[in-house]
Amino acid sequence: MSAGGGHATGSHERQHPTVRQYILIGILLTVITIVELAASYTPGLGVLLIPILVVLSAIKFAIVVAYFMHLRFEDALLTRLFVFGFVLAGAILIAMLALFWGDPAVINR
Amino acid sequence: MAQASHAAGAPHSTTGIDSRKVLMWIFLASECLFFGSLIATYLVFKNDIPLPPAGFLEDHTKDGVVTGWFPTDRVIDGVKYKGVLSIPITSASTFVLLMSSVAMVLAVYGAQNGRPKMMKIWLLGTMLLGLIFLGFQVFEFHEFGAYGLNLATNQFGASFFVLTGFHGAHVTVGVLMLGSMLLASMRRTGLGPEAGFHVETIGLYWHFVDIVWIVIFTVVYLIPA
């Protein structure tokens, strides 16, 4: 392989994380997963359980996209492209749930 | 644009960003729609599971407990149903996939900083962790089959296997791409002057597969019925 692999790919406005930072991010992701698991096994969280799990999952999602996929360091156009697809996917999800969860044939089963 | 992520000799574009990278992000955005639809379908069907027919109850009742019909444990009309989902096993596979993302980002770091040995080691590591994840998935599918749950059993089975099966197919494609990249890097000429770009692009795909699993793990396994 060529020695110059990567920063042949051009300069970035912000510096990418270092190896140590990547490993720390990996540890953080593991800790969040453990917290998710602990929450799912904790009785008594009641209606708080789903929001807690969704928020923790969203944090993990954002960390991977921002730091591992380098979106935080890339041009804003790429962020807009990805967010557009993600928001559309969320809209589909909400529309599907609204459509079917209101269906008495489903609710009364 | 200050941040032109051009590879050497890469086609220039009016955005200042390498067109191939833009294409990859458009592809990933379209994949969001694909998996979003599958997750929505799963959520709808997860709450629309009718009681099993008499024939299924006869075949899959052991010690008064019915297996292979519902995702989680429940008691309906005095009948005990044992859920098929195993959170401990899936937590282990989730950890493996998360660590594969760390390995992948280290491979990208190696490729982009002129450290070919580091790149190869972590590419191999990512591939092996991907294979372990697939092993977990095969084990899980086999277990579910033994309980009596398959694509045709009920709506839960259909939507579960389609969702996680398509994710597994994406992981398989990723493992194949990593393998071909690793083989190409073994050539005398290596991956050439665009090594960093190529590994980064495969890395984007791999991390995307990871974030999809982050959502699936929460929605399918952790959030109760």
Tab-separated table of C-alpha atoms in Angstrom:
chain	number	residue	atom	x	y	z
A	1	MET	CA	0.000	0.000	0.000
A	2	SER	CA	1.122	3.415	-0.517
A	3	ALA	CA	2.460	5.207	2.390
A	4	GLY	CA	0.431	8.157	1.706
A	5	GLY	CA	-2.902	6.633	1.973
A	6	GLY	CA	-4.963	8.946	3.699
A	7	HIS	CA	-4.094	12.366	3.872
A	8	ALA	CA	-3.882	12.031	0.168
A	9	THR	CA	-7.590	12.333	0.603
A	10	GLY	CA	-7.269	15.955	1.351
A	11	SER	CA	-7.191	18.376	4.196
A	12	HIS	CA	-9.976	18.809	6.653
A	13	GLU	CA	-10.916	21.885	8.596
A	14	ARG	CA	-10.992	19.967	11.861
A	15	GLN	CA	-8.587	17.313	12.994
A	16	HIS	CA	-9.879	13.743	13.119
A	17	PRO	CA	-9.692	11.997	16.502
A	18	THR	CA	-6.532	10.180	17.555
A	19	VAL	CA	-6.248	6.419	18.163
A	20	ARG	CA	-6.600	7.013	21.902
A	21	GLN	CA	-9.748	9.064	21.361
A	22	TYR	CA	-11.231	6.352	19.116
A	23	ILE	CA	-10.632	3.766	21.827
A	24	LEU	CA	-12.194	6.038	24.458
A	25	ILE	CA	-15.224	6.460	22.196
A	26	GLY	CA	-15.428	2.658	21.911
A	27	ILE	CA	-15.375	2.371	25.716
A	28	LEU	CA	-18.075	5.047	25.981
A	29	LEU	CA	-20.278	3.128	23.508
A	30	THR	CA	-19.805	-0.038	25.569
A	31	VAL	CA	-20.724	1.784	28.790
A	32	ILE	CA	-23.888	3.192	27.193
A	33	THR	CA	-24.842	-0.309	26.022
A	34	ILE	CA	-24.368	-1.644	29.557
A	35	VAL	CA	-26.558	1.160	30.919
A	36	GLU	CA	-29.214	0.280	28.316
A	37	LEU	CA	-29.111	-3.337	29.423
A	38	ALA	CA	-29.290	-2.406	33.096
A	39	ALA	CA	-32.283	-0.167	32.377
A	40	SER	CA	-34.086	-2.925	30.500
A	41	TYR	CA	-33.661	-5.267	33.490
A	42	THR	CA	-34.599	-2.660	36.100
A	43	PRO	CA	-38.134	-3.141	37.351
A	44	GLY	CA	-40.160	-0.109	38.231
A	45	LEU	CA	-38.997	2.243	35.495
A	46	GLY	CA	-42.485	1.988	34.016
A	47	VAL	CA	-43.250	4.529	31.324
A	48	LEU	CA	-39.735	5.977	31.624
A	49	LEU	CA	-38.103	2.841	30.223
A	50	ILE	CA	-38.846	3.448	26.541
A	51	PRO	CA	-37.748	7.131	26.526
A	52	ILE	CA	-34.544	6.176	28.388
A	53	LEU	CA	-33.720	3.427	25.879
A	54	VAL	CA	-34.537	5.642	22.894
A	55	VAL	CA	-32.359	8.499	24.173
A	56	LEU	CA	-29.400	6.189	24.945
A	57	SER	CA	-29.725	4.536	21.549
A	58	ALA	CA	-29.866	7.964	19.853
A	59	ILE	CA	-26.694	9.025	21.686
A	60	LYS	CA	-24.850	5.906	20.470
A	61	PHE	CA	-26.145	6.466	16.945
A	62	ALA	CA	-24.994	10.102	16.951
A	63	ILE	CA	-21.541	9.245	18.341
A	64	VAL	CA	-20.881	6.629	15.650
A	65	VAL	CA	-22.114	8.899	12.849
A	66	ALA	CA	-20.225	11.960	14.106
A	67	TYR	CA	-16.889	10.416	15.076
A	68	PHE	CA	-16.513	7.018	13.398
A	69	MET	CA	-18.142	8.083	10.132
A	70	HIS	CA	-16.403	11.463	10.459
A	71	LEU	CA	-19.560	13.394	9.635
A	72	ARG	CA	-18.608	15.984	12.251
A	73	PHE	CA	-15.477	16.734	10.256
A	74	GLU	CA	-17.001	16.621	6.777
A	75	ASP	CA	-18.728	19.171	4.587
A	76	ALA	CA	-22.220	20.138	5.787
A	77	LEU	CA	-23.644	18.892	2.468
A	78	LEU	CA	-22.984	15.281	3.488
A	79	THR	CA	-24.698	15.856	6.827
A	80	ARG	CA	-27.723	17.330	5.060
A	81	LEU	CA	-27.909	14.373	2.673
A	82	PHE	CA	-27.809	11.828	5.457
A	83	VAL	CA	-30.180	13.715	7.753
A	84	PHE	CA	-32.647	14.031	4.859
A	85	GLY	CA	-32.736	10.245	4.437
A	86	PHE	CA	-32.909	9.699	8.180
A	87	VAL	CA	-35.789	12.146	8.666
A	88	LEU	CA	-37.698	10.577	5.763
A	89	ALA	CA	-37.189	7.153	7.341
A	90	GLY	CA	-38.498	8.511	10.650
A	91	ALA	CA	-41.533	9.960	8.867
A	92	ILE	CA	-42.254	6.585	7.256
A	93	LEU	CA	-42.002	4.917	10.640
A	94	ILE	CA	-44.378	7.374	12.300
A	95	ALA	CA	-46.832	7.189	9.383
A	96	MET	CA	-46.878	3.383	9.461
A	97	LEU	CA	-47.419	3.274	13.212
A	98	ALA	CA	-50.143	5.905	13.069
A	99	LEU	CA	-51.845	4.053	10.246
A	100	PHE	CA	-51.865	0.600	11.809
A	101	TRP	CA	-52.036	1.304	15.523
A	102	GLY	CA	-55.275	3.144	14.904
A	103	ASP	CA	-56.727	0.088	13.198
A	104	PRO	CA	-59.326	-1.558	15.494
A	105	ALA	CA	-58.658	-4.898	13.826
A	106	VAL	CA	-55.135	-4.697	15.225
A	107	ILE	CA	-55.940	-3.165	18.618
A	108	ASN	CA	-58.717	-5.633	19.440
A	109	ARG	CA	-56.752	-8.726	18.610
B	1	MET	CA	-14.229	24.562	-0.471
B	2	ALA	CA	-11.751	24.200	2.322
B	3	GLN	CA	-12.702	20.705	3.034
B	4	ALA	CA	-12.452	19.057	-0.287
B	5	SER	CA	-12.030	15.425	0.570
B	6	HIS	CA	-10.476	14.688	-2.763
B	7	ALA	CA	-8.408	11.633	-3.254
B	8	ALA	CA	-5.361	12.176	-5.398
B	9	GLY	CA	-6.576	12.284	-8.975
B	10	ALA	CA	-10.189	11.933	-7.890
B	11	PRO	CA	-12.843	13.515	-10.056
B	12	HIS	CA	-13.549	17.081	-8.975
B	13	SER	CA	-17.083	18.270	-8.505
B	14	THR	CA	-18.844	21.593	-8.153
B	15	THR	CA	-19.425	20.842	-4.464
B	16	GLY	CA	-15.717	20.448	-3.828
B	17	ILE	CA	-16.369	17.004	-2.382
B	18	ASP	CA	-15.304	13.806	-4.105
B	19	SER	CA	-18.373	12.651	-6.059
B	20	ARG	CA	-17.798	9.073	-4.982
B	21	LYS	CA	-18.098	10.067	-1.344
B	22	VAL	CA	-21.301	12.016	-2.061
B	23	LEU	CA	-22.661	8.937	-3.828
B	24	MET	CA	-21.847	6.769	-0.820
B	25	TRP	CA	-23.703	9.107	1.532
B	26	ILE	CA	-26.718	9.201	-0.815
B	27	PHE	CA	-26.678	5.400	-0.812
B	28	LEU	CA	-26.561	5.340	2.998
B	29	ALA	CA	-29.431	7.843	3.172
B	30	SER	CA	-31.481	5.555	0.908
B	31	GLU	CA	-30.601	2.634	3.165
B	32	CYS	CA	-32.124	4.589	6.066
B	33	LEU	CA	-35.449	4.447	4.191
B	34	PHE	CA	-35.029	0.730	3.558
B	35	PHE	CA	-34.359	-0.172	7.174
B	36	GLY	CA	-36.827	2.432	8.464
B	37	SER	CA	-39.596	0.665	6.533
B	38	LEU	CA	-38.554	-2.749	7.837
B	39	ILE	CA	-38.401	-1.508	11.438
B	40	ALA	CA	-41.821	0.130	11.081
B	41	THR	CA	-43.239	-3.127	9.703
B	42	TYR	CA	-41.734	-5.034	12.612
B	43	LEU	CA	-43.233	-2.617	15.154
B	44	VAL	CA	-46.672	-2.939	13.577
B	45	PHE	CA	-46.591	-6.734	13.452
B	46	LYS	CA	-44.997	-7.077	16.885
B	47	ASN	CA	-48.267	-5.790	18.317
B	48	ASP	CA	-50.449	-7.801	15.976
B	49	ILE	CA	-49.720	-11.397	16.862
B	50	PRO	CA	-52.872	-13.537	17.041
B	51	LEU	CA	-53.012	-16.530	19.374
B	52	PRO	CA	-51.486	-19.690	17.890
B	53	PRO	CA	-53.704	-22.286	16.209
B	54	ALA	CA	-54.441	-25.552	18.041
B	55	GLY	CA	-52.008	-27.494	15.862
B	56	PHE	CA	-49.118	-25.221	16.847
B	57	LEU	CA	-50.015	-25.527	20.546
B	58	GLU	CA	-49.982	-29.309	20.299
B	59	ASP	CA	-46.595	-29.396	18.581
B	60	HIS	CA	-44.792	-26.773	20.664
B	61	THR	CA	-46.010	-27.244	24.228
B	62	LYS	CA	-43.587	-28.735	26.682
B	63	ASP	CA	-44.174	-28.936	30.440
B	64	GLY	CA	-47.177	-26.669	30.021
B	65	VAL	CA	-45.182	-23.914	28.309
B	66	VAL	CA	-45.629	-22.931	24.653
B	67	THR	CA	-42.497	-21.882	22.773
B	68	GLY	CA	-41.791	-20.256	19.427
B	69	TRP	CA	-44.753	-17.905	19.086
B	70	PHE	CA	-44.184	-14.638	20.982
B	71	PRO	CA	-41.002	-12.530	21.263
B	72	THR	CA	-41.247	-12.224	25.071
B	73	ASP	CA	-42.670	-14.256	27.964
B	74	ARG	CA	-46.379	-13.846	28.627
B	75	VAL	CA	-49.427	-15.596	30.050
B	76	ILE	CA	-52.668	-15.429	28.052
B	77	ASP	CA	-55.883	-17.150	29.184
B	78	GLY	CA	-53.857	-19.220	31.635
B	79	VAL	CA	-51.469	-20.486	28.944
B	80	LYS	CA	-47.770	-19.743	29.516
B	81	TYR	CA	-45.764	-18.640	26.470
B	82	LYS	CA	-41.978	-18.544	26.569
B	83	GLY	CA	-40.504	-15.714	24.521
B	84	VAL	CA	-37.862	-16.551	21.937
B	85	LEU	CA	-35.676	-13.449	22.275
B	86	SER	CA	-32.512	-13.857	24.316
B	87	ILE	CA	-31.167	-10.506	25.482
B	88	PRO	CA	-27.893	-11.868	26.979
B	89	ILE	CA	-26.851	-13.530	23.706
B	90	THR	CA	-27.824	-10.530	21.605
B	91	SER	CA	-26.018	-8.201	24.007
B	92	ALA	CA	-22.834	-10.168	23.359
B	93	SER	CA	-23.305	-9.925	19.589
B	94	THR	CA	-24.057	-6.198	19.922
B	95	PHE	CA	-20.806	-5.724	21.821
B	96	VAL	CA	-18.944	-7.616	19.074
B	97	LEU	CA	-20.406	-5.376	16.368
B	98	LEU	CA	-19.614	-2.216	18.345
B	99	MET	CA	-16.017	-3.376	18.735
B	100	SER	CA	-15.870	-4.121	14.998
B	101	SER	CA	-16.682	-0.450	14.413
B	102	VAL	CA	-13.758	0.537	16.642
B	103	ALA	CA	-11.531	-1.861	14.669
B	104	MET	CA	-12.792	-0.384	11.399
B	105	VAL	CA	-12.083	3.187	12.402
B	106	LEU	CA	-8.552	2.153	13.411
B	107	ALA	CA	-8.091	0.543	9.976
B	108	VAL	CA	-9.199	3.810	8.359
B	109	TYR	CA	-6.779	5.691	10.623
B	110	GLY	CA	-3.944	3.397	9.531
B	111	ALA	CA	-4.815	3.790	5.840
B	112	GLN	CA	-5.052	7.560	6.083
B	113	ASN	CA	-1.823	7.972	8.019
B	114	GLY	CA	0.520	5.820	5.956
B	115	ARG	CA	0.523	2.868	8.357
B	116	PRO	CA	-0.269	-0.118	6.122
B	117	LYS	CA	0.467	-2.752	8.766
B	118	MET	CA	-1.963	-1.138	11.183
B	119	MET	CA	-4.553	-0.927	8.413
B	120	LYS	CA	-4.219	-4.615	7.535
B	121	ILE	CA	-4.354	-5.806	11.141
B	122	TRP	CA	-7.513	-3.837	11.897
B	123	LEU	CA	-9.146	-4.737	8.585
B	124	LEU	CA	-8.599	-8.379	9.535
B	125	GLY	CA	-9.898	-7.670	13.050
B	126	THR	CA	-13.032	-6.007	11.689
B	127	MET	CA	-13.647	-8.920	9.348
B	128	LEU	CA	-13.248	-11.492	12.118
B	129	LEU	CA	-15.572	-9.577	14.448
B	130	GLY	CA	-18.106	-9.347	11.600
B	131	LEU	CA	-17.882	-13.110	11.146
B	132	ILE	CA	-18.393	-13.656	14.886
B	133	PHE	CA	-21.478	-11.435	14.737
B	134	LEU	CA	-22.804	-13.510	11.839
B	135	GLY	CA	-22.092	-16.651	13.869
B	136	PHE	CA	-24.259	-15.283	16.677
B	137	GLN	CA	-27.009	-14.560	14.175
B	138	VAL	CA	-26.870	-18.057	12.684
B	139	PHE	CA	-27.019	-19.490	16.215
B	140	GLU	CA	-30.019	-17.310	17.061
B	141	PHE	CA	-31.888	-18.237	13.867
B	142	HIS	CA	-31.161	-21.907	14.514
B	143	GLU	CA	-32.485	-21.625	18.084
B	144	PHE	CA	-35.663	-19.899	16.899
B	145	GLY	CA	-36.147	-22.622	14.300
B	146	ALA	CA	-35.824	-25.229	17.050
B	147	TYR	CA	-38.528	-23.401	19.048
B	148	GLY	CA	-40.780	-23.562	15.994
B	149	LEU	CA	-40.486	-19.958	14.830
B	150	ASN	CA	-39.723	-19.311	11.179
B	151	LEU	CA	-40.668	-16.876	8.417
B	152	ALA	CA	-44.056	-18.513	7.924
B	153	THR	CA	-45.044	-19.072	11.575
B	154	ASN	CA	-46.712	-15.712	12.236
B	155	GLN	CA	-46.366	-11.972	11.586
B	156	PHE	CA	-43.737	-11.625	14.289
B	157	GLY	CA	-41.584	-14.350	12.707
B	158	ALA	CA	-41.978	-12.897	9.211
B	159	SER	CA	-41.081	-9.329	10.175
B	160	PHE	CA	-38.319	-10.378	12.588
B	161	PHE	CA	-36.518	-12.644	10.116
B	162	VAL	CA	-36.862	-10.169	7.237
B	163	LEU	CA	-35.488	-7.290	9.343
B	164	THR	CA	-32.609	-9.096	11.019
B	165	GLY	CA	-31.964	-11.239	7.933
B	166	PHE	CA	-31.502	-8.180	5.727
B	167	HIS	CA	-29.208	-6.702	8.345
B	168	GLY	CA	-27.225	-9.950	8.385
B	169	ALA	CA	-27.034	-9.828	4.583
B	170	HIS	CA	-25.564	-6.323	4.850
B	171	VAL	CA	-22.989	-7.552	7.363
B	172	THR	CA	-22.116	-10.406	4.986
B	173	VAL	CA	-21.599	-7.970	2.104
B	174	GLY	CA	-19.428	-5.851	4.416
B	175	VAL	CA	-17.313	-8.861	5.394
B	176	LEU	CA	-16.820	-9.731	1.707
B	177	MET	CA	-15.796	-6.144	0.920
B	178	LEU	CA	-13.361	-6.119	3.848
B	179	GLY	CA	-11.913	-9.443	2.676
B	180	SER	CA	-11.402	-8.205	-0.869
B	181	MET	CA	-9.848	-4.987	0.450
B	182	LEU	CA	-7.504	-6.998	2.659
B	183	LEU	CA	-6.502	-9.239	-0.253
B	184	ALA	CA	-5.931	-6.217	-2.486
B	185	SER	CA	-3.726	-4.637	0.166
B	186	MET	CA	-1.498	-7.747	0.103
B	187	ARG	CA	-0.491	-7.053	-3.512
B	188	ARG	CA	2.943	-5.649	-4.139
B	189	THR	CA	1.427	-2.311	-5.131
B	190	GLY	CA	-0.955	-2.329	-2.174
B	191	LEU	CA	-4.113	-0.276	-2.470
B	192	GLY	CA	-2.383	2.493	-4.375
B	193	PRO	CA	-2.416	6.211	-3.674
B	194	GLU	CA	-6.130	6.213	-2.823
B	195	ALA	CA	-5.873	3.618	-0.058
B	196	GLY	CA	-7.228	6.003	2.551
B	197	PHE	CA	-10.219	6.859	0.425
B	198	HIS	CA	-11.080	3.222	-0.377
B	199	VAL	CA	-10.831	2.040	3.216
B	200	GLU	CA	-12.773	5.071	4.445
B	201	THR	CA	-15.592	4.335	1.973
B	202	ILE	CA	-15.904	0.727	3.105
B	203	GLY	CA	-15.690	2.031	6.664
B	204	LEU	CA	-18.727	4.258	6.048
B	205	TYR	CA	-20.712	1.216	4.957
B	206	TRP	CA	-19.529	-0.801	7.954
B	207	HIS	CA	-20.376	1.895	10.482
B	208	PHE	CA	-23.785	2.286	8.881
B	209	VAL	CA	-24.435	-1.424	9.430
B	210	ASP	CA	-23.442	-0.840	13.067
B	211	ILE	CA	-25.819	2.103	13.590
B	212	VAL	CA	-28.676	0.118	12.068
B	213	TRP	CA	-27.964	-2.607	14.617
B	214	ILE	CA	-27.934	-0.017	17.429
B	215	VAL	CA	-31.539	0.788	16.477
B	216	ILE	CA	-32.561	-2.866	15.948
B	217	PHE	CA	-31.074	-3.901	19.303
B	218	THR	CA	-33.118	-1.270	21.116
B	219	VAL	CA	-36.354	-1.630	19.157
B	220	VAL	CA	-36.472	-5.414	18.807
B	221	TYR	CA	-34.704	-6.680	21.903
B	222	LEU	CA	-34.708	-4.098	24.682
B	223	ILE	CA	-38.067	-2.370	24.345
B	224	PRO	CA	-40.663	-4.688	25.841
B	225	ALA	CA	-43.748	-5.728	23.913
